[in-house]
Tab-separated table of C-alpha atoms in Angstrom:
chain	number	residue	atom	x	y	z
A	60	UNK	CA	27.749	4.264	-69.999
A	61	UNK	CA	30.042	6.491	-68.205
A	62	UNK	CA	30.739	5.415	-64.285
A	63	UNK	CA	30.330	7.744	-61.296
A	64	UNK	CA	33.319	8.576	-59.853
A	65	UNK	CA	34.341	8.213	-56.418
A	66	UNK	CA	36.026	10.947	-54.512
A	67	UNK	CA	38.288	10.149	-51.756
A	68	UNK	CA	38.961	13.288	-49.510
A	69	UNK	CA	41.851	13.594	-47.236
A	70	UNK	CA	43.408	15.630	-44.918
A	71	UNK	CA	46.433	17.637	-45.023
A	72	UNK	CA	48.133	20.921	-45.163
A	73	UNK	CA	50.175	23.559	-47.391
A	74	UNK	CA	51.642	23.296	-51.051
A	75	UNK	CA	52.104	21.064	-53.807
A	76	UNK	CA	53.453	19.901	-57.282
A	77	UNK	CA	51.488	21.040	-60.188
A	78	UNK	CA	50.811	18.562	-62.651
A	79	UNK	CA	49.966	19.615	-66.459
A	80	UNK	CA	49.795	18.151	-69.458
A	81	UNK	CA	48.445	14.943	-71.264
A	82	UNK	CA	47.836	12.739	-73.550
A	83	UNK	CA	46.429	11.462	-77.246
A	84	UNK	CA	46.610	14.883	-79.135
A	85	UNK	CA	43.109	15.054	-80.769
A	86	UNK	CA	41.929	11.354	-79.493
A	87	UNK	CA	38.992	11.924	-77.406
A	88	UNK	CA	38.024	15.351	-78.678
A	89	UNK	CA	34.314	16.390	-79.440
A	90	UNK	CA	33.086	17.108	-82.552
A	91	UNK	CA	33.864	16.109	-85.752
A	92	UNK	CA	36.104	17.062	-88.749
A	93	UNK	CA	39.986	17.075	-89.667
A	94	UNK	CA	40.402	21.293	-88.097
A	95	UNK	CA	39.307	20.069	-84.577
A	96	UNK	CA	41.318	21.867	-82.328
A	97	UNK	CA	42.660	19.861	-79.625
A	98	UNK	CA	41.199	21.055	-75.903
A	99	UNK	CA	44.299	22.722	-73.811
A	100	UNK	CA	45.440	20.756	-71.449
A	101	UNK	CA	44.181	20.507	-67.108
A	102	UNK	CA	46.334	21.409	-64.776
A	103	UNK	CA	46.484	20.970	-61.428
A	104	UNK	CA	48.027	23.199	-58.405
A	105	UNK	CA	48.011	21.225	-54.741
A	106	UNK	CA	48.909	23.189	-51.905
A	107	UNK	CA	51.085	22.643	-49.638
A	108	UNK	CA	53.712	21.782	-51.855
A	109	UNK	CA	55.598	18.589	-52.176
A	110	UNK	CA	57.933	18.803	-49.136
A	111	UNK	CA	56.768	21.047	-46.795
A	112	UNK	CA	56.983	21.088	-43.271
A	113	UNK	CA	55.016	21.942	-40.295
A	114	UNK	CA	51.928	22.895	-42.244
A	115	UNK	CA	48.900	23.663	-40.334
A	116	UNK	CA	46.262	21.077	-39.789
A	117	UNK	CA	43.530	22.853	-40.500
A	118	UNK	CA	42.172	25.413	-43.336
A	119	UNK	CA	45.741	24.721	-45.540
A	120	UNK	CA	45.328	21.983	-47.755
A	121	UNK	CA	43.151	22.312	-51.340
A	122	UNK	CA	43.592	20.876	-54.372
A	123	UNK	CA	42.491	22.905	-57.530
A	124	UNK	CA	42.162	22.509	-61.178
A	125	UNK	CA	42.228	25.041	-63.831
A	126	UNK	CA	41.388	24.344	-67.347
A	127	UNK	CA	39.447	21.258	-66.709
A	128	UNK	CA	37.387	19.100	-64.013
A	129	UNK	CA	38.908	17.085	-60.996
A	130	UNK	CA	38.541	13.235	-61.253
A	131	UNK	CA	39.913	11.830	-58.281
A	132	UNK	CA	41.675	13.259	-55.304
A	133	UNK	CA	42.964	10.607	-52.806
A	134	UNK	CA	44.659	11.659	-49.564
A	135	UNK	CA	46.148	9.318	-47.013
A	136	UNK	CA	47.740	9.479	-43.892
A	137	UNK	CA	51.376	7.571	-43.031
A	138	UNK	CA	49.075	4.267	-42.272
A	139	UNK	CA	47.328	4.723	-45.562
A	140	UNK	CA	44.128	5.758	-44.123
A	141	UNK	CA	42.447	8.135	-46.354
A	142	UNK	CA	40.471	10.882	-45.017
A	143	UNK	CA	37.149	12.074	-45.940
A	144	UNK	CA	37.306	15.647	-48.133
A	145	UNK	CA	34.636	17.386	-50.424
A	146	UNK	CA	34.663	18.687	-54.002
A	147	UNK	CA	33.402	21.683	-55.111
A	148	UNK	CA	29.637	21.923	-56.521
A	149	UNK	CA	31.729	22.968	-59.808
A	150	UNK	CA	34.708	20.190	-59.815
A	151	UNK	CA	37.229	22.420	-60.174
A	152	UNK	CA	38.488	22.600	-56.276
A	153	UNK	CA	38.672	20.160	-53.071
A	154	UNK	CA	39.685	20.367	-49.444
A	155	UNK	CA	39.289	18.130	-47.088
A	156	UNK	CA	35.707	17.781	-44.742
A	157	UNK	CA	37.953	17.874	-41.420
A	158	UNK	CA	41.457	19.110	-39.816
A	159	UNK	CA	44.016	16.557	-40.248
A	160	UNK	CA	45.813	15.257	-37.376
A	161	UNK	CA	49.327	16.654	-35.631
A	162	UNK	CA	52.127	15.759	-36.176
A	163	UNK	CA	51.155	14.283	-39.306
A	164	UNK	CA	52.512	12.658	-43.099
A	165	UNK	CA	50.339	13.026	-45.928
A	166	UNK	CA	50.160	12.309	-49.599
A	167	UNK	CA	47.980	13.908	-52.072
A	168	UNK	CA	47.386	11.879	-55.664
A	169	UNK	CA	45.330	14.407	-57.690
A	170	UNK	CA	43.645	13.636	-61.050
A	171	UNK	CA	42.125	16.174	-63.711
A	172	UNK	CA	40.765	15.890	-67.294
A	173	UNK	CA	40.063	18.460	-69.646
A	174	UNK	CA	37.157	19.159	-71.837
A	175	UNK	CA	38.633	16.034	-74.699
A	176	UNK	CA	38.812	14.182	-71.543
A	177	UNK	CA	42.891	13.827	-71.334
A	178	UNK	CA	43.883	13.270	-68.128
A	179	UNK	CA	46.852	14.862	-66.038
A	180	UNK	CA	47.586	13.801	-62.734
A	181	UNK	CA	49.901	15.425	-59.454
A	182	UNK	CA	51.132	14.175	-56.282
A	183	UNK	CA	52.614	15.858	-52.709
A	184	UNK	CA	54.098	14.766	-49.717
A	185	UNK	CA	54.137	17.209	-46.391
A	186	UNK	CA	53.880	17.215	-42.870
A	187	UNK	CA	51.421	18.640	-40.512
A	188	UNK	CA	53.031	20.583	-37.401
A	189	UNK	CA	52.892	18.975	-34.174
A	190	UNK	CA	50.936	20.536	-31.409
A	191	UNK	CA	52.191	22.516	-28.444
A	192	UNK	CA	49.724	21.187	-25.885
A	193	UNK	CA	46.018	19.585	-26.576
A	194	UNK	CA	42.778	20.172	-25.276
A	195	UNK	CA	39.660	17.645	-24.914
A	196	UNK	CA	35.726	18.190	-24.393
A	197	UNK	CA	33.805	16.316	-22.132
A	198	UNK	CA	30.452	15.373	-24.067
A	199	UNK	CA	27.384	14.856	-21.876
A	200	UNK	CA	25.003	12.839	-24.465
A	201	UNK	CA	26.742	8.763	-24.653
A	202	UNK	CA	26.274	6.754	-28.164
A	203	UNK	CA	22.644	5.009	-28.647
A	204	UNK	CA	21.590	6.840	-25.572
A	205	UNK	CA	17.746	8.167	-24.916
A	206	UNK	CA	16.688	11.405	-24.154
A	207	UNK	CA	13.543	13.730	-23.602
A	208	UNK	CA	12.415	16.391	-25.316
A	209	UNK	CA	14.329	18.775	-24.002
A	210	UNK	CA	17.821	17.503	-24.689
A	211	UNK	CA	20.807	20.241	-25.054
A	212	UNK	CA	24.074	18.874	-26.408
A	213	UNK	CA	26.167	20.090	-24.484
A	214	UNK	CA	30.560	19.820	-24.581
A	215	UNK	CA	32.895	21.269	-21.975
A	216	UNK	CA	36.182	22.197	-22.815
A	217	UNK	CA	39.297	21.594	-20.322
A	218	UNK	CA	41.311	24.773	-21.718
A	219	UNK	CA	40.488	28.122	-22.560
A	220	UNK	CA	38.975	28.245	-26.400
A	221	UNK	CA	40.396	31.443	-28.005
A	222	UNK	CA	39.288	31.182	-31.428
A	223	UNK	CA	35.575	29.453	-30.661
A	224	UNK	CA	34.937	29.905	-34.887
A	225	UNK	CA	37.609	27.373	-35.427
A	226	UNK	CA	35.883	25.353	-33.061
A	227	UNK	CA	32.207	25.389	-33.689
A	228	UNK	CA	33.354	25.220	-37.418
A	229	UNK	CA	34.046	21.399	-36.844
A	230	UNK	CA	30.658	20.716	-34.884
A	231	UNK	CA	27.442	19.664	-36.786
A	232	UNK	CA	23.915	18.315	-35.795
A	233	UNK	CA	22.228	16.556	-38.290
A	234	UNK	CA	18.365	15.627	-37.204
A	235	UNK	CA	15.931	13.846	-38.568
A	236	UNK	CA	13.580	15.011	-39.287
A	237	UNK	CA	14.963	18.419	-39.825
A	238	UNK	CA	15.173	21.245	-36.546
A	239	UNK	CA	16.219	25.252	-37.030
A	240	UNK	CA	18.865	24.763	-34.211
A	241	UNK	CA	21.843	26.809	-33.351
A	242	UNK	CA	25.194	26.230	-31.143
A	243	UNK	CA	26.116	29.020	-28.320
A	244	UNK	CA	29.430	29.515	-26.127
A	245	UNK	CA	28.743	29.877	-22.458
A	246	UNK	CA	30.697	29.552	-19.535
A	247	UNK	CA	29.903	26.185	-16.867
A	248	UNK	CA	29.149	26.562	-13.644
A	249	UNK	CA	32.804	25.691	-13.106
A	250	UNK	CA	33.823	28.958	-15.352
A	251	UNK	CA	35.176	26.556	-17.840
A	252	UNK	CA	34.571	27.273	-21.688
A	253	UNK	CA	31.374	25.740	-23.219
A	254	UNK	CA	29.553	24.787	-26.186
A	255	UNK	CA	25.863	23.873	-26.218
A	256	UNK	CA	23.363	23.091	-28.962
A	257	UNK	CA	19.600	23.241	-28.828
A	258	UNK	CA	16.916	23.553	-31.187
A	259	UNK	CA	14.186	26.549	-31.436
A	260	UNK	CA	11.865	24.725	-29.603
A	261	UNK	CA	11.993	21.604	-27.621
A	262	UNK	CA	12.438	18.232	-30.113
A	263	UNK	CA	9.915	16.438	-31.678
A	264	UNK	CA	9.432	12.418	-30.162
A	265	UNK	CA	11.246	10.429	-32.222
A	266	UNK	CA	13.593	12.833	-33.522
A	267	UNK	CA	17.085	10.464	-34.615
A	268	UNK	CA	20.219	13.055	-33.423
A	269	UNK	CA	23.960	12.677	-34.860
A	270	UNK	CA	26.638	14.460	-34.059
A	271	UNK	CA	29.796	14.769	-35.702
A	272	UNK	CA	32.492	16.707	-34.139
A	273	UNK	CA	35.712	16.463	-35.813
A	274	UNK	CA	38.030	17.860	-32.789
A	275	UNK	CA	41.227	16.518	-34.087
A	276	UNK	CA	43.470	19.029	-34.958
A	277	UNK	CA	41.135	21.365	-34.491
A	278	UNK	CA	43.178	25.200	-33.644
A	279	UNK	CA	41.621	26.649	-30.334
A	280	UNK	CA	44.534	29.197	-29.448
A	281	UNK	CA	48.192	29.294	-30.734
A	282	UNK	CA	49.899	25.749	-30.585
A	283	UNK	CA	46.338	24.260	-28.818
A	284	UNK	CA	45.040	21.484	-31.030
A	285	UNK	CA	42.061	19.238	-29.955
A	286	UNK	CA	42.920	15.516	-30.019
A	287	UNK	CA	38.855	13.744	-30.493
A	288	UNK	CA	37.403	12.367	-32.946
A	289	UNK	CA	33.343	11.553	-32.275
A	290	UNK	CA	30.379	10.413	-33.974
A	291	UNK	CA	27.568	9.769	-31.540
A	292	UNK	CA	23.844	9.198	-32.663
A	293	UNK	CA	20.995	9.228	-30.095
A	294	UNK	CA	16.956	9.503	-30.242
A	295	UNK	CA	14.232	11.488	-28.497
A	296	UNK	CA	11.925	9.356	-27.151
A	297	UNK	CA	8.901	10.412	-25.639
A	298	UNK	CA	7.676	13.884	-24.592
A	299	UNK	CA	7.308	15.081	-21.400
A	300	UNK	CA	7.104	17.904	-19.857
A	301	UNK	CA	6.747	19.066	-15.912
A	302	UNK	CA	5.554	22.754	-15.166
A	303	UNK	CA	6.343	23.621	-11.280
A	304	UNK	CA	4.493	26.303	-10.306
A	305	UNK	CA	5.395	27.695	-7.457
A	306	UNK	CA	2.292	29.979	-6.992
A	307	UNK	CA	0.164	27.577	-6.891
A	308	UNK	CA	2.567	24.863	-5.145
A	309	UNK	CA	1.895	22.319	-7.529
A	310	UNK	CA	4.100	20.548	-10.550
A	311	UNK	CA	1.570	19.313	-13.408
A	312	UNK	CA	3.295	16.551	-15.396
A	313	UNK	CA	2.360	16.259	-19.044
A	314	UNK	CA	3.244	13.128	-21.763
A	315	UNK	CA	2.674	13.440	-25.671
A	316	UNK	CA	0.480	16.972	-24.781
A	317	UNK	CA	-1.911	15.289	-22.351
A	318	UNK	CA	-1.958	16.168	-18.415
A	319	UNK	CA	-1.247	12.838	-16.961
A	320	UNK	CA	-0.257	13.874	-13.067
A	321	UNK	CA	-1.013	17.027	-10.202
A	322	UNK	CA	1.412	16.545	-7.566
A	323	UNK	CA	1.293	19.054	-4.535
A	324	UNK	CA	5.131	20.206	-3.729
A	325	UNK	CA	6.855	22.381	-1.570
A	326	UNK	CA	9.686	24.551	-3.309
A	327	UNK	CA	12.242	26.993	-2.003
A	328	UNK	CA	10.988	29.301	0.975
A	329	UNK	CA	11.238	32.717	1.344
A	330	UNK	CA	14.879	32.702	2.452
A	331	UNK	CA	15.578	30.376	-0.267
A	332	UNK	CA	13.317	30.963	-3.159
A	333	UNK	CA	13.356	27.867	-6.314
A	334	UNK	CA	14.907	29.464	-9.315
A	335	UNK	CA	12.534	30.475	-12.190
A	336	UNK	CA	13.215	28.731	-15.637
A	337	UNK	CA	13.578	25.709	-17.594
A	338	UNK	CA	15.875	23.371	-15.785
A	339	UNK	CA	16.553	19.827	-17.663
A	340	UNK	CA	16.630	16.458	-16.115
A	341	UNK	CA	20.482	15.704	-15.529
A	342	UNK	CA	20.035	12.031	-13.757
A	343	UNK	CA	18.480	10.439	-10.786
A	344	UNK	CA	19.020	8.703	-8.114
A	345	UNK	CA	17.278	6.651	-5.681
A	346	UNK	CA	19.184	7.509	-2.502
A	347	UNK	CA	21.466	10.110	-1.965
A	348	UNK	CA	23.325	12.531	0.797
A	349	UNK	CA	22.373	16.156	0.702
A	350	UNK	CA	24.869	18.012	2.496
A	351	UNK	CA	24.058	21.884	3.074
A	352	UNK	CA	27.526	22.613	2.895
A	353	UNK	CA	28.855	21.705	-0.367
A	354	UNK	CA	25.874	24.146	-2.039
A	355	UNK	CA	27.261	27.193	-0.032
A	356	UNK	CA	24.454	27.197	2.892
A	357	UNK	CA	26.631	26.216	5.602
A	358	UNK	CA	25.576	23.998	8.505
A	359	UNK	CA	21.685	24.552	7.638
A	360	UNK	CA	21.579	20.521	6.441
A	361	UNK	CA	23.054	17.187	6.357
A	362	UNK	CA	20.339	14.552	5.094
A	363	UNK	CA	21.428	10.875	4.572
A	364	UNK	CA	19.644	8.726	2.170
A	365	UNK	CA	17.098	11.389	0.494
A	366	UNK	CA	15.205	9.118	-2.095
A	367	UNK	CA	14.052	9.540	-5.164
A	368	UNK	CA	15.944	12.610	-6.278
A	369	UNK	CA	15.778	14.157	-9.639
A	370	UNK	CA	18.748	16.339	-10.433
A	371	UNK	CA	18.084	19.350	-12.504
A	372	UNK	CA	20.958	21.553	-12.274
A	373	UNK	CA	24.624	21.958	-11.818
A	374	UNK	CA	24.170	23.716	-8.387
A	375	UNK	CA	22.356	20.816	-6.604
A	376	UNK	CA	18.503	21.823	-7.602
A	377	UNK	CA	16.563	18.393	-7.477
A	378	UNK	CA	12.775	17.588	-6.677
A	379	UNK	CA	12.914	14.766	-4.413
A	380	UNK	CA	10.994	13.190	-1.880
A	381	UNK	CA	10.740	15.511	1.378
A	382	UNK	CA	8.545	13.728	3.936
A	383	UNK	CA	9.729	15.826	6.611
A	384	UNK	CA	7.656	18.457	5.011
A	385	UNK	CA	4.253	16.079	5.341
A	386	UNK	CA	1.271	19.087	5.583
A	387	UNK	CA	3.328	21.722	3.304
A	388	UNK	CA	2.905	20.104	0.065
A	389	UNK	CA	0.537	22.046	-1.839
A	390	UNK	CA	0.325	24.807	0.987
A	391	UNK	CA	3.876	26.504	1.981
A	392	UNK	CA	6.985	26.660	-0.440
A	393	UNK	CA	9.810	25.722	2.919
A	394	UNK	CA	12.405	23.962	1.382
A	395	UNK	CA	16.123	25.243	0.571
A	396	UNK	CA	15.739	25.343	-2.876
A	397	UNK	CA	14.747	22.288	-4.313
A	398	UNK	CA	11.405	20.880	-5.399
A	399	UNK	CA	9.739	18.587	-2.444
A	400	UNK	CA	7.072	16.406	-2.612
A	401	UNK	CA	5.466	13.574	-0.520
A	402	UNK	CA	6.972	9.980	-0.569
A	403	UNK	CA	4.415	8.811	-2.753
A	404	UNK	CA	4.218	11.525	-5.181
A	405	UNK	CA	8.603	11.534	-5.377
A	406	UNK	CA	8.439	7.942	-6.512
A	407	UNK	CA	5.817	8.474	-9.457
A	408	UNK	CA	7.922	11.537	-10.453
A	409	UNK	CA	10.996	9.931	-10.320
A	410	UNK	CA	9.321	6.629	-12.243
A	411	UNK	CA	7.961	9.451	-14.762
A	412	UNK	CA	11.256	10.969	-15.630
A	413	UNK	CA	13.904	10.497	-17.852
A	414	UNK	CA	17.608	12.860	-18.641
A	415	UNK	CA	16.584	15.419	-21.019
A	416	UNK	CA	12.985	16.025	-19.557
A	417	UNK	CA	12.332	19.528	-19.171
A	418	UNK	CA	11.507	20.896	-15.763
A	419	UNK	CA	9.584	24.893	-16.391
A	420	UNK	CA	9.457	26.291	-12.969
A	421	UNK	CA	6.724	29.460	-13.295
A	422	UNK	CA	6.086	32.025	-10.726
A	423	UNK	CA	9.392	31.990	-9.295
A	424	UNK	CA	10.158	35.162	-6.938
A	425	UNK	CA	14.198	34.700	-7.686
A	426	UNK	CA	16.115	35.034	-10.903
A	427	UNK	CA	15.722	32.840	-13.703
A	428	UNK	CA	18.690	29.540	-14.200
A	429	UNK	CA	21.604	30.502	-16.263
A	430	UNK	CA	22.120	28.903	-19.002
A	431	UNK	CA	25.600	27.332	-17.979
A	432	UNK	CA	23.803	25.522	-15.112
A	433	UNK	CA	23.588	22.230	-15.835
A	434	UNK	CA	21.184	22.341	-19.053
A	435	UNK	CA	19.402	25.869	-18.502
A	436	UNK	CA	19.726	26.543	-21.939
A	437	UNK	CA	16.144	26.654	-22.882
A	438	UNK	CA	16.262	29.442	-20.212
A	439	UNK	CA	17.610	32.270	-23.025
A	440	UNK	CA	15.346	33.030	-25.966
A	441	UNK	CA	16.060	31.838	-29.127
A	442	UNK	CA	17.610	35.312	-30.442
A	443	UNK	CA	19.843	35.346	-27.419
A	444	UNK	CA	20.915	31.976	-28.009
A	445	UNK	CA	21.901	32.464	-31.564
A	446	UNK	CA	23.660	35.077	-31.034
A	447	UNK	CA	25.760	33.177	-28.725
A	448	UNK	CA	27.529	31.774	-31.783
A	449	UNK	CA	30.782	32.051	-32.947
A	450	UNK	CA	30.089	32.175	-36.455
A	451	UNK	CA	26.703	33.928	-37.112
A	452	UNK	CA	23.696	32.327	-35.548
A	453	UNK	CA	21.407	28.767	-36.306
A	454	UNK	CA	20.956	26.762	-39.106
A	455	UNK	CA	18.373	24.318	-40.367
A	456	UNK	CA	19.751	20.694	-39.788
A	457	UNK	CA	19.143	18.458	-42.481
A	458	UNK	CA	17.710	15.375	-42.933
A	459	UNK	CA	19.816	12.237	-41.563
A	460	UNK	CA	20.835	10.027	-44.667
């Protein structure tokens, strides 16, 4: 019985010793008969080589083996924590499954066997360069967290991201079961640089979500490294789905595909029409000051204590309880913007809801969301959005395991 091996993959950067050679002459050999001739012997070429300095962090290290197989490769940081790497479908070549960290010392103990089986082995010590300034990315989905159908992962970046492949390169969504999804760059409504991820179509109930970005020396412009590390798994629970229509002044809320509410609202007026699109469910609260002014309409309002609001995007679009509109619901779109609806009708939407929920608002007379405003993503069709990649458009996740 011959036992699996186990390989240990670890981050690190340029050059390396190359380690030949082995051992037992003919011992080991296949075949049979005095003439065998003995296998030549593995080698093995690491880069960066032993030594080096102020290697990059991401894209430099590999390990590869010529005349035979790789056995082990074992990387570990100055603590002795080994990072994760990946060997090639052919076991000739490895590199390591993220960017290693700034700033950095690393050492690289490589094994190989040729086709008898003798075994060579080569080492390197180097340094990773340390980074000029760092950037973060503020994630919007939290660990273990629950989220509608209409979820959109979504990361904000505090600096400018130059090269965005480099980036997205470190970013994966693995769903089970499986979803053809795709990320896209955008800009926030704040102009800062964006990521999102969505699938095709809204996500199946149930659906178990990881993400994995590995942001840690991760290259966004010259001498800008990121500095986070995250794993965070969350569900789709339910699925429901509102449909404003602001023809017809009513929002028509739907759970697992059946109608289960008709509430009469009253959307933007003509002076302030309700955007068209799919907006997403952001948060809610029970209670909350809605000052015209910090939405750019001056002194039009200044409304203390406006319950049950649902926020939807970036911009300050909710639907919320307006009982100052009593008679409109269901009659006259008069509001500023947002979605209205009676007292009664507010609570059971804002008992209904959940972050993630998607919000279609039909028959609008104004543009349609953008996508960088709050979730609008579902807003662009799916070419559009895949297009919005950095490095070529969606894949198919695959099954979590």
């Amino acid at each position: 019985m011959v036992a699996p091996l186990i390989f240990i993959a670890g981050c690190s950067s340029d050059g390396g010793k190359t380690g030949s050679g082995g051992t037992g002459g003919n011992s080991g050999g296949s075949g049979t008969g005095p003439n065998k001739k003995a296998a030549a012997p593995a080698t093995i070429a690491i880069t960066p080589a032993d030594g080096t300095k102020s290697v990059e962090t991401d894209g430099a290290l590999k390990v590869d083996a010529t005349g035979g197989k790789l056995t082990s490769v074992v990387v570990t940081d100055a603590k002795g924590k080994t990072v994760e790497g990946q060997l090639s479908p052919d076991g000739v070549g490895w590199k390591p499954a993220a960017p290693l960290a700034n700033g950095g010392a690393y050492t690289v103990a490589a094994k190989a066997a040729n086709a008898d089986g003798a075994e060579v082995t080569a080492q390197s010590k180097f340094n990773t360069k340390a980074a000029d300034d760092t950037f973060v990315a503020d994630f919007n989905i939290e660990p273990d967290s629950t989220w509608g159908v209409g979820a959109i992962i979504s990361l904000k970046f505090n600096e400018p991201i130059k090269d965005k492949a480099a980036i997205e390169r470190n970013l994966k969504v693995v769903a089970e079961p499986a979803v053809q999804g795709s990320w896209s760059w955008l800009k926030d409504l704040d102009g800062n640089d964006r990521i999102d991820y969505r699938p095709e179509k809204y996500w199946a109930s149930g659906t178990k979500v990881n993400l994995k970005a590995n942001l840690t020396g991760a290259k966004a412009a010259p001498g800008l490294y990121g500095k986070q590390t995250k794993d965070i798994k969350f569900t789709i629970g339910r699925s429901l789905v509102a449909t404003a229509d602001l023809k017809s002044k009513h929002m028509v809320v739907s759970k697992d595909g059946s109608r289960i509410e008709d509430l009469p609202i009253s959307a933007g007026g003509p002076n302030y029409p309700t955007w068209g699109g799919t907006m997403v469910v952001l948060d809610k609260v029970d209670g909350i000051t809605m000052d015209s002014e910090t939405v750019g309409l001056g002194s039009a309002y200044n409304m203390k204590n406006v319950r049950h609001a649902v926020h939807l995007t970036a911009s300050g679009t909710y639907a919320h309880g307006a009982p100052w509109n009593d008679g409109k619901f269901g009659r006259q779109n008069d509001s500023h913007g947002c979605i209205g609806l009676g007292a009664s009708n507010a609570k059971t939407f804002f008992d209904l809801v959940t972050q993630g929920d998607p919000v279609e608002v039909i028959n609008s007379t104004d543009k349609t969301v953008k996508a960088g405003n709050g979730l609008g993503g579902w807003s662009v069709d799916w070419a559009t959005w895949v297009k919005g990649s950095a490095l070529g458009g969606g894949t198919a996740g695959t099954p979590a395991g």
